[in-house]
Amino acid sequence: MNPLISAAFVIATELAVEFASIKPRVGQRIATGQAVKVITRHPKMEDKKNVIIEIGIQENQNTKGEIWCCYNNTMALAFDEYGRPFIILREQESKNRLRGIDAQKANISAGVAVSRILRTSLGPKGMDKMLQSPDGDITITNDGATILEQMDVDNQIGKLMVELSRSQDYEIGDGTTGVVVLAGALLEQAEKLLERGIHPIRVAEGFEISSKMAVDHLEKISHKFDFSASNIEPLVQTCMTTLSSKIVNRCKRSLAEIAVKGVMAVADLERKDVNLDLIKVEGKVGGKLEDTELIYGIVVDKDMSHPQMPKQIEDAKIAILTCPFEPPKPKTKHKVDIDTVEKFQTLRKQEQQYFDEMVQKCKDVGATLVICQWGFDDEANHLLMHRNLPAVRWVGGVELELIAIATGGRIVPRFQELTTEKLGKAGLVREKAFGTTKDRMLYIEHCANSKAVTIFIRGGNKMMIEETKRSIHDALCVARNLIRNNSIVYGGGAAEISCSIAVEAAADKYPGVEQYAIRAFADALDAVPMALAENSGLQPIETVSAVKAQQIKENNHCCGIDCNDTGTNDMREQNVFETLIGKQQQILLATQVVKMILKIDDVISPSEY
């Protein structure tokens, strides 16, 4: 027997041969293309089972001497010089493995599949998705990050796309759909280049060069937006662009104004910083979307602890407590034996005295409203009402902090520490009832330090309120980004088309294979305006090519897709703006993820049973 065969890598101990209906015998040769399969038995193998080894054959039918891999991967075994097998990959029969171009194509198709789901949600005419969670909750949204979060993606490359959308959401807050669509388009283009035989690393390098070009070009075509505390119109226009793609676009003007005023109320214009934690977004089912309002203060979803307490307090001095209105409890285990009525009376008087002292303490420092993190029993409630001291109980910790920030008060952990200086001040505290329901909420307005505001959303159902909250969050993030960096580019696909033209023109300067990747990147940038046109019911290829020709002819980078059918392609006239940092982040993040996916050439995953 050929010593080459006995020294071969044996990958399977038993194999069913599919290419021949006959049962193979030891020593039989089966020619398949440029290879020959020899059925043999390893001399040192104890179980004497047949093994198939594949050997390369040259044209003169002499063996090359290099051993090719067998088609079955049930177990990766190799033999040492004594013929003893040893394992290379443990439990390989329970793993799936994809190598080389197959792995890249599988990864690309997974990424493209995720991006196609979001493609129809892009732009002002984008469709919404309805997602049902395992416990039956329904979410209707067209926010890219929310769709991918709730889709429960299982594929690892799909999860990369989810994280891509999430990082855009965390950093910028807007453009979560566009970034995934762009990444999907880049992957589609990369697949075409891989089929031509271009190495994935060269493709990735070309994409990296192109993304730098695109980001620099965006910087060149951007405009500075001058605004001030008195002139907020530019901010409102940009927020309206963000809201136009949401379900709330019929009220986009009023919601954009609310978002901008809320951001300006808490913004530090000197440091160009905005703390969005100071803007509380509350929602209540009922009313209509137009009833949404901005409150320069805090809205708490609680009511007064006693129905006979006053419903409106002007010039309120608020004691913010985290200690309960109840007698102190010993830390150790204790037992009280009461065997006479007198002892019970004494105990009751003692408790009443505790409550009396607590309420009196609050009255003495001049508090006209008590907000307590804990509850208090009926006796304390009754005493508070008789002493004419309104109180609110069971207020959450986050809300307490916001109330303290807004009113300039201090949170007091013990009654002994309560002083006049620690009281918060508010111009008006009122309890408001809604419709015919028993729902009541507490408004704390005209605060001493109005650095905390509340956006109070009304809507027909819970899903509408949740989607409005997400839309308002996007608008708040856009306003914050503009305060940090007031550069804008024009939306409606105008910026992408302009970048595409610039990248295409620069491709000829690169002599290597990279120029193919750079041209592919320019084609991928066209995917966003193409999706916008498609979702708006226009002819995508005709529309995009017409806008591209117009941009080149007029050298006007404001021409975009006329999604709303207003009759003009000029995005300046339509007031469609996007933040520069948001658009740059989209291109950079999408390119990074695509580079990562292209660099994977071997996927080893546990097989599913």
XYZ file of C-alpha atoms in Angstrom:
609
model
C 0.000 0.000 0.000
C 1.220 3.467 -0.807
C 2.952 4.884 2.330
C 1.518 8.301 1.429
C -1.993 6.964 1.993
C -1.192 5.389 5.347
C 0.334 8.681 6.581
C -2.639 10.781 5.419
C -4.889 12.880 7.612
C -7.898 10.734 8.391
C -10.893 12.934 9.022
C -13.631 10.313 9.037
C -13.666 6.822 10.450
C -16.681 5.813 8.424
C -18.140 7.540 5.413
C -21.115 7.040 3.143
C -20.018 7.576 -0.456
C -22.643 9.610 -2.340
C -21.051 9.718 -5.774
C -21.372 5.960 -6.475
C -24.298 3.642 -5.923
C -21.952 0.659 -5.487
C -20.602 -0.155 -2.056
C -16.875 0.774 -2.109
C -14.239 -1.919 -1.494
C -10.778 -1.554 -0.012
C -8.261 -0.576 -2.701
C -10.965 0.630 -5.121
C -10.225 3.935 -6.913
C -12.982 6.366 -7.861
C -11.912 9.251 -10.117
C -13.751 12.560 -9.574
C -12.489 15.470 -11.696
C -8.859 16.271 -10.872
C -8.766 14.013 -7.825
C -8.810 10.326 -7.080
C -10.428 8.812 -3.991
C -8.759 5.642 -2.702
C -10.664 3.489 -0.264
C -8.183 2.111 2.222
C -7.705 0.943 5.765
C -5.075 2.372 8.078
C -2.644 -0.402 9.109
C -2.636 0.564 12.800
C -6.392 1.172 13.167
C -7.928 -1.386 15.478
C -11.540 -1.111 14.374
C -10.563 -1.891 10.716
C -13.223 0.469 9.342
C -12.916 1.773 5.802
C -11.611 5.298 5.307
C -11.656 7.402 2.176
C -8.586 9.472 1.423
C -8.426 11.951 -1.416
C -5.144 12.434 -3.278
C -4.268 15.111 -5.847
C -3.550 13.720 -9.346
C -1.460 15.374 -12.061
C -2.159 14.949 -15.793
C 0.349 12.078 -16.087
C -1.624 10.239 -13.355
C 1.286 10.405 -10.872
C 0.414 11.628 -7.422
C 1.597 15.102 -6.471
C 2.214 13.937 -2.980
C -0.047 16.585 -1.402
C -3.043 15.261 0.432
C -6.403 16.921 -0.040
C -9.083 17.161 2.592
C -11.798 14.554 2.812
C -15.442 15.686 2.472
C -16.663 14.602 5.874
C -15.789 16.504 9.052
C -17.167 14.199 11.711
C -13.890 14.232 13.623
C -10.547 15.942 13.028
C -7.990 13.203 13.650
C -4.329 13.114 12.683
C -1.838 10.276 13.073
C 1.700 10.471 14.404
C 4.616 8.462 12.933
C 3.540 5.408 14.953
C 0.015 5.504 13.538
C -1.608 6.655 16.788
C -4.494 9.066 16.244
C -4.691 12.384 18.092
C -7.471 14.969 18.116
C -6.957 18.393 16.561
C -10.424 19.908 17.074
C -12.440 18.684 20.024
C -16.078 17.671 19.445
C -15.963 18.736 15.840
C -19.023 16.638 15.025
C -21.108 19.063 17.119
C -19.811 22.181 15.328
C -20.531 23.811 11.975
C -17.653 25.395 10.159
C -17.571 27.851 7.255
C -14.299 28.896 5.688
C -13.024 31.505 3.240
C -15.353 33.043 0.684
C -18.301 30.928 1.922
C -17.986 32.423 5.412
C -17.787 35.963 4.014
C -20.813 35.451 1.775
C -22.868 33.967 4.629
C -21.970 36.910 6.870
C -22.726 39.446 4.152
C -26.128 37.902 3.410
C -27.014 37.996 7.145
C -26.100 41.712 7.396
C -27.956 42.566 4.172
C -31.069 40.693 5.376
C -31.208 42.837 8.540
C -30.686 46.056 6.585
C -33.481 45.192 4.124
C -35.942 44.978 7.009
C -35.193 48.616 7.922
C -34.937 49.888 4.349
C -38.709 50.432 4.043
C -38.766 52.488 7.281
C -36.450 55.219 5.957
C -37.648 58.757 5.292
C -40.866 60.750 5.766
C -42.944 58.197 3.845
C -41.292 55.195 5.535
C -43.502 52.391 6.819
C -43.867 51.391 10.468
C -43.146 47.964 11.922
C -45.334 46.166 14.424
C -43.425 43.982 16.871
C -44.975 41.618 19.390
C -42.956 40.640 22.431
C -43.142 37.097 23.911
C -45.529 38.313 26.644
C -47.919 39.853 24.105
C -46.918 43.540 24.322
C -47.157 45.274 20.962
C -44.792 48.016 19.762
C -45.461 50.025 16.605
C -42.455 52.085 15.521
C -40.208 53.123 12.654
C -37.238 53.950 14.865
C -34.383 51.729 13.631
C -32.796 51.140 17.035
C -36.137 50.134 18.630
C -37.046 47.755 15.764
C -33.713 45.930 15.963
C -33.719 45.857 19.799
C -37.130 44.175 19.866
C -36.615 41.854 16.874
C -34.571 39.405 18.958
C -31.965 38.755 16.238
C -30.201 35.409 16.669
C -27.473 35.507 14.008
C -24.130 36.860 15.243
C -23.649 39.200 12.260
C -27.255 40.345 12.676
C -26.379 41.214 16.283
C -23.492 43.356 15.004
C -26.039 45.358 12.984
C -28.210 45.737 16.106
C -25.216 47.080 18.038
C -24.379 49.407 15.146
C -27.848 50.933 15.355
C -27.634 51.115 19.153
C -24.291 52.937 19.122
C -25.704 55.516 16.668
C -28.665 55.932 19.035
C -26.446 56.388 22.110
C -24.015 58.792 20.464
C -26.278 60.851 18.190
C -29.858 59.809 18.967
C -31.003 60.131 15.348
C -30.186 58.361 12.061
C -30.472 54.843 13.486
C -32.273 53.526 10.376
C -30.006 55.244 7.843
C -26.815 53.826 9.365
C -28.050 50.218 8.979
C -29.282 50.847 5.414
C -25.854 52.275 4.514
C -24.022 49.316 6.106
C -26.270 46.901 4.165
C -25.527 48.721 0.884
C -21.768 48.569 1.569
C -22.011 44.819 2.212
C -23.907 44.292 -1.069
C -21.194 46.176 -2.969
C -18.453 44.251 -1.142
C -20.007 40.939 -2.234
C -19.788 41.975 -5.912
C -16.097 42.849 -5.456
C -15.365 39.540 -3.703
C -16.973 37.684 -6.621
C -14.545 39.449 -8.950
C -11.716 37.956 -6.912
C -10.604 41.074 -5.047
C -9.160 40.297 -1.630
C -11.458 41.320 1.269
C -8.658 43.283 2.989
C -8.177 45.419 -0.131
C -11.934 46.037 -0.230
C -11.910 47.048 3.455
C -8.964 49.406 2.898
C -10.729 51.001 -0.071
C -13.848 51.544 2.043
C -11.750 53.111 4.809
C -10.147 55.580 2.343
C -13.594 56.412 0.918
C -15.170 57.014 4.334
C -12.445 59.558 5.183
C -13.089 61.305 1.851
C -16.842 61.377 2.475
C -16.442 62.756 6.026
C -14.066 65.492 4.791
C -16.455 66.347 1.954
C -19.372 66.650 4.416
C -17.273 69.135 6.392
C -16.770 71.219 3.222
C -20.456 71.334 2.221
C -21.772 71.955 5.764
C -23.299 75.256 6.879
C -23.090 76.918 10.272
C -26.445 77.649 11.891
C -26.434 80.721 14.108
C -28.966 80.657 16.904
C -29.400 82.232 20.302
C -31.728 81.936 23.276
C -34.058 84.436 21.567
C -33.721 83.054 18.003
C -34.412 79.303 18.107
C -35.984 78.998 14.633
C -32.948 77.183 13.068
C -33.091 74.552 15.821
C -36.849 74.123 15.349
C -36.419 73.598 11.575
C -33.828 70.856 12.109
C -35.964 69.102 14.746
C -38.921 69.237 12.331
C -36.842 67.302 9.774
C -36.251 64.585 12.383
C -39.935 64.412 13.352
C -41.166 64.397 9.732
C -40.271 60.703 9.380
C -42.190 59.744 12.539
C -45.830 58.900 13.106
C -46.258 62.283 14.864
C -45.426 64.334 11.759
C -48.839 66.077 11.682
C -47.836 67.927 14.878
C -44.144 68.238 14.030
C -44.050 72.043 14.380
C -45.471 72.137 17.913
C -43.477 69.095 19.091
C -40.238 70.503 17.621
C -40.837 73.807 19.469
C -41.514 71.934 22.723
C -38.308 69.873 22.296
C -36.153 72.924 21.495
C -37.580 75.034 24.341
C -37.039 72.134 26.734
C -33.394 71.759 25.639
C -32.759 75.522 25.815
C -34.202 75.599 29.354
C -31.623 73.114 30.639
C -28.723 73.931 28.259
C -25.459 75.463 29.386
C -24.727 77.622 26.316
C -21.299 78.720 27.574
C -20.025 75.148 27.878
C -22.165 74.034 24.894
C -23.525 71.178 26.930
C -26.995 69.778 27.616
C -27.889 67.327 30.371
C -30.880 65.422 28.962
C -31.469 63.774 32.372
C -33.011 67.081 33.470
C -35.744 66.741 30.843
C -38.402 64.343 32.072
C -40.759 62.890 29.453
C -44.095 61.808 30.944
C -47.116 60.405 29.133
C -50.766 59.891 29.993
C -53.347 58.104 27.856
C -56.232 60.373 26.920
C -56.656 63.696 25.172
C -55.045 64.243 21.789
C -51.495 64.692 20.553
C -51.999 68.462 20.241
C -52.497 68.629 24.044
C -48.817 67.751 24.581
C -47.228 70.540 26.632
C -43.926 71.681 28.085
C -43.980 72.395 31.813
C -41.201 74.498 33.326
C -41.119 72.332 36.396
C -41.919 68.759 37.347
C -44.995 66.596 36.808
C -45.419 63.805 39.354
C -47.884 60.988 38.757
C -49.241 61.236 42.314
C -52.019 63.120 44.091
C -52.444 64.648 47.553
C -52.521 62.009 50.275
C -55.906 63.170 51.625
C -58.847 64.119 49.372
C -59.663 67.188 51.554
C -56.213 68.726 51.297
C -55.976 71.921 49.189
C -55.538 71.237 45.460
C -53.532 74.379 44.700
C -50.705 75.961 46.695
C -49.065 79.221 45.658
C -45.531 80.193 46.728
C -45.039 76.706 48.105
C -42.166 75.876 50.433
C -41.518 72.185 49.946
C -39.996 69.777 52.482
C -38.497 66.835 50.541
C -38.227 63.858 52.905
C -36.812 60.359 52.587
C -37.788 59.436 56.165
C -41.179 57.849 56.851
C -43.968 59.508 58.881
C -44.135 56.750 61.468
C -42.741 55.992 64.956
C -39.127 54.780 64.933
C -38.708 51.005 65.031
C -35.942 49.409 67.148
C -33.272 47.687 65.065
C -33.261 44.587 67.311
C -36.077 42.067 67.574
C -38.538 43.133 70.233
C -41.837 42.188 71.767
C -44.256 44.466 73.579
C -46.588 42.920 76.131
C -49.717 44.960 76.810
C -51.908 43.537 79.549
C -53.927 46.570 80.645
C -55.931 49.276 78.914
C -53.775 51.970 80.553
C -50.631 50.580 78.947
C -52.340 50.559 75.526
C -53.479 54.173 76.050
C -49.923 55.164 76.996
C -48.527 53.496 73.879
C -51.113 55.184 71.685
C -50.398 58.592 73.232
C -46.682 58.024 72.691
C -47.294 57.252 68.986
C -49.541 60.295 68.641
C -46.848 62.427 70.235
C -44.298 61.161 67.708
C -46.600 62.121 64.848
C -47.348 65.475 66.487
C -43.661 66.285 66.815
C -42.973 65.296 63.199
C -45.799 67.418 61.801
C -44.916 70.300 64.130
C -41.293 70.129 63.016
C -42.391 70.541 59.385
C -44.690 73.467 60.362
C -41.980 75.152 62.429
C -39.492 75.389 59.567
C -42.216 76.996 57.426
C -43.040 74.123 55.028
C -46.374 74.440 53.200
C -46.068 71.098 51.326
C -44.437 67.803 52.295
C -43.214 65.382 49.614
C -42.262 62.035 51.122
C -40.541 59.042 49.515
C -42.345 56.642 51.861
C -45.942 56.202 52.910
C -47.579 57.197 56.164
C -50.493 55.644 57.938
C -53.983 57.084 58.339
C -53.263 58.721 61.664
C -50.359 60.750 60.289
C -52.449 61.590 57.212
C -55.337 62.755 59.427
C -52.980 64.895 61.536
C -51.397 66.480 58.455
C -54.827 67.384 57.108
C -55.929 68.874 60.480
C -52.729 70.896 60.778
C -53.366 72.196 57.249
C -50.134 70.745 55.862
C -50.697 69.159 52.395
C -48.587 66.071 51.705
C -47.720 63.713 48.839
C -46.519 60.164 49.533
C -44.763 57.350 47.644
C -42.791 59.638 45.320
C -39.959 57.813 43.491
C -36.277 58.525 44.111
C -35.557 59.879 40.595
C -38.542 62.221 40.803
C -37.428 63.399 44.260
C -34.013 64.295 42.825
C -35.580 66.218 39.948
C -37.908 68.067 42.341
C -34.903 68.958 44.529
C -32.968 70.250 41.464
C -35.932 72.247 40.165
C -37.005 73.804 43.471
C -33.499 74.334 44.849
C -34.328 72.233 47.922
C -32.340 69.542 49.720
C -33.436 65.957 50.293
C -33.738 65.444 54.061
C -33.093 61.922 55.435
C -34.026 62.654 59.105
C -36.558 64.981 60.729
C -33.869 66.318 63.080
C -31.974 67.740 60.072
C -34.930 69.664 58.633
C -34.188 73.402 58.467
C -35.625 76.395 56.613
C -32.608 76.503 54.230
C -33.333 72.968 53.011
C -36.844 73.768 51.769
C -37.480 73.963 48.021
C -39.468 76.849 46.537
C -42.071 76.697 43.792
C -44.392 79.442 42.547
C -47.324 77.087 42.053
C -48.143 73.514 42.993
C -51.442 72.231 41.644
C -53.250 68.941 41.298
C -54.808 68.366 37.888
C -57.502 65.811 37.058
C -57.898 64.283 33.595
C -61.205 63.735 31.833
C -63.779 61.570 33.530
C -61.216 59.250 35.097
C -59.927 59.444 38.659
C -56.398 60.042 37.341
C -54.717 63.022 38.937
C -51.222 64.412 38.604
C -49.260 66.971 40.562
C -47.731 69.919 38.695
C -44.840 71.741 40.387
C -44.315 74.932 38.354
C -42.496 78.309 38.416
C -39.648 76.738 40.344
C -36.831 78.754 41.894
C -34.267 76.983 39.711
C -36.053 75.959 36.517
C -33.177 73.736 35.357
C -35.533 70.760 35.231
C -38.455 70.630 32.813
C -41.102 68.073 31.887
C -42.575 67.273 28.493
C -46.060 65.940 29.138
C -47.430 63.858 26.249
C -51.085 63.042 25.626
C -52.326 60.528 23.079
C -55.128 58.196 22.117
C -53.453 54.973 23.233
C -50.379 53.623 24.991
C -48.562 52.695 21.763
C -49.007 56.217 20.401
C -47.584 57.712 23.602
C -44.577 55.339 23.570
C -43.819 56.164 19.914
C -44.187 59.908 20.640
C -41.720 59.528 23.534
C -39.208 57.930 21.144
C -39.779 60.681 18.563
C -39.352 63.418 21.193
C -36.139 61.721 22.366
C -34.755 61.897 18.802
C -35.719 65.580 18.531
C -34.103 66.361 21.925
C -30.899 64.624 20.813
C -30.805 66.604 17.545
C -31.270 69.905 19.409
C -28.507 68.893 21.835
C -26.151 67.988 18.966
C -26.768 71.363 17.304
C -25.923 73.177 20.545
C -22.686 71.167 20.756
C -21.839 71.660 17.078
C -24.047 74.009 15.054
C -23.011 72.694 11.604
C -25.743 71.221 9.392
C -25.900 69.440 6.037
C -28.944 69.186 3.790
C -31.173 66.113 4.126
C -33.364 64.253 1.653
C -30.356 62.284 0.388
C -28.631 65.510 -0.798
C -25.547 64.998 1.395
C -25.173 61.332 0.346
C -25.456 62.147 -3.381
C -22.913 64.971 -3.015
C -20.495 62.622 -1.176
C -21.075 59.930 -3.811
C -20.100 62.349 -6.624
C -16.987 63.497 -4.696
C -15.832 59.937 -3.872
C -16.448 58.764 -7.468
C -14.354 61.642 -8.821
C -11.490 60.879 -6.414
C -11.400 57.152 -7.317
C -9.299 57.723 -10.476
C -6.418 59.090 -8.383
C -5.798 55.649 -6.833
C -3.883 53.309 -9.168
C -4.380 50.057 -7.186
C -7.281 47.672 -6.697
C -8.619 50.120 -4.072
C -10.207 52.253 -6.799
C -12.781 49.490 -7.391
C -13.676 49.580 -3.689
C -13.846 53.400 -3.754
C -16.272 53.315 -6.699
C -18.307 50.655 -4.906
C -18.462 52.925 -1.823
C -19.797 55.754 -4.025
C -22.487 53.391 -5.368
C -23.387 52.315 -1.814
C -23.917 55.951 -0.759
C -26.643 56.154 -3.411
C -28.614 53.489 -1.495
C -30.002 56.032 1.000
C -31.518 58.437 -1.619
C -32.634 55.352 -3.590
C -34.513 54.007 -0.537
C -36.033 57.472 0.096
C -37.313 57.628 -3.487
C -38.611 54.053 -3.351
C -40.482 54.620 -0.075
C -42.039 57.829 -1.458
C -43.513 55.959 -4.440
C -41.130 57.521 -6.996
C -39.089 55.709 -9.658
C -35.868 55.186 -7.673
C -33.236 54.937 -10.440
C -34.708 57.732 -12.575
C -35.175 60.075 -9.613
C -31.684 59.580 -8.142
C -29.933 59.878 -11.520
C -31.887 63.080 -12.288
C -30.931 64.635 -8.923
C -27.305 63.536 -9.394
C -27.185 65.135 -12.842
C -28.726 68.330 -11.429
C -26.130 68.474 -8.623
C -23.247 68.085 -11.109
C -24.737 70.544 -13.624
C -25.581 73.314 -11.129
C -22.785 72.458 -8.656
C -25.506 72.675 -6.023
C -25.170 70.191 -3.145
C -28.609 71.094 -1.749
C -30.514 69.033 -4.338
C -32.161 65.978 -2.799
C -35.143 63.674 -3.240
C -38.474 65.489 -3.182
C -40.189 62.969 -0.868
C -43.117 65.230 0.047
C -43.834 66.108 -3.594
C -43.592 69.862 -3.016
C -42.329 70.547 -6.542
C -38.728 71.490 -5.709
C -35.588 69.405 -5.222
C -33.822 72.180 -3.318
C -33.636 71.132 0.324
C -32.913 74.722 1.417
C -36.362 75.755 0.243
C -37.951 72.690 1.853
C -36.041 73.359 5.125
C -34.760 69.782 5.339
C -31.637 69.789 7.518
C -29.587 67.166 9.335
C -26.770 67.601 11.836
C -23.266 67.284 10.418
C -21.955 65.145 13.308
C -24.915 62.753 12.920
C -24.224 62.212 9.215
C -20.462 61.815 9.736
C -21.045 59.320 12.536
C -23.349 57.287 10.243
C -20.663 56.909 7.569
C -17.857 56.127 10.028
C -19.840 53.577 12.053
C -21.223 51.786 8.959
C -17.715 51.524 7.439
C -16.230 50.166 10.688
C -18.827 47.415 10.959
C -18.466 46.433 7.281
C -14.674 46.253 7.693
C -15.127 43.970 10.690
C -17.520 41.667 8.787
C -15.207 41.468 5.739
C -12.232 40.448 7.891
C -13.984 37.288 9.147
C -12.948 34.287 7.028
C -13.691 31.354 9.343
C -16.892 30.804 11.300
C -16.985 27.966 13.827
C -20.366 27.692 15.497
C -22.125 25.000 17.517
C -24.490 23.057 15.274
C -28.187 23.170 16.120
C -29.844 19.942 17.098
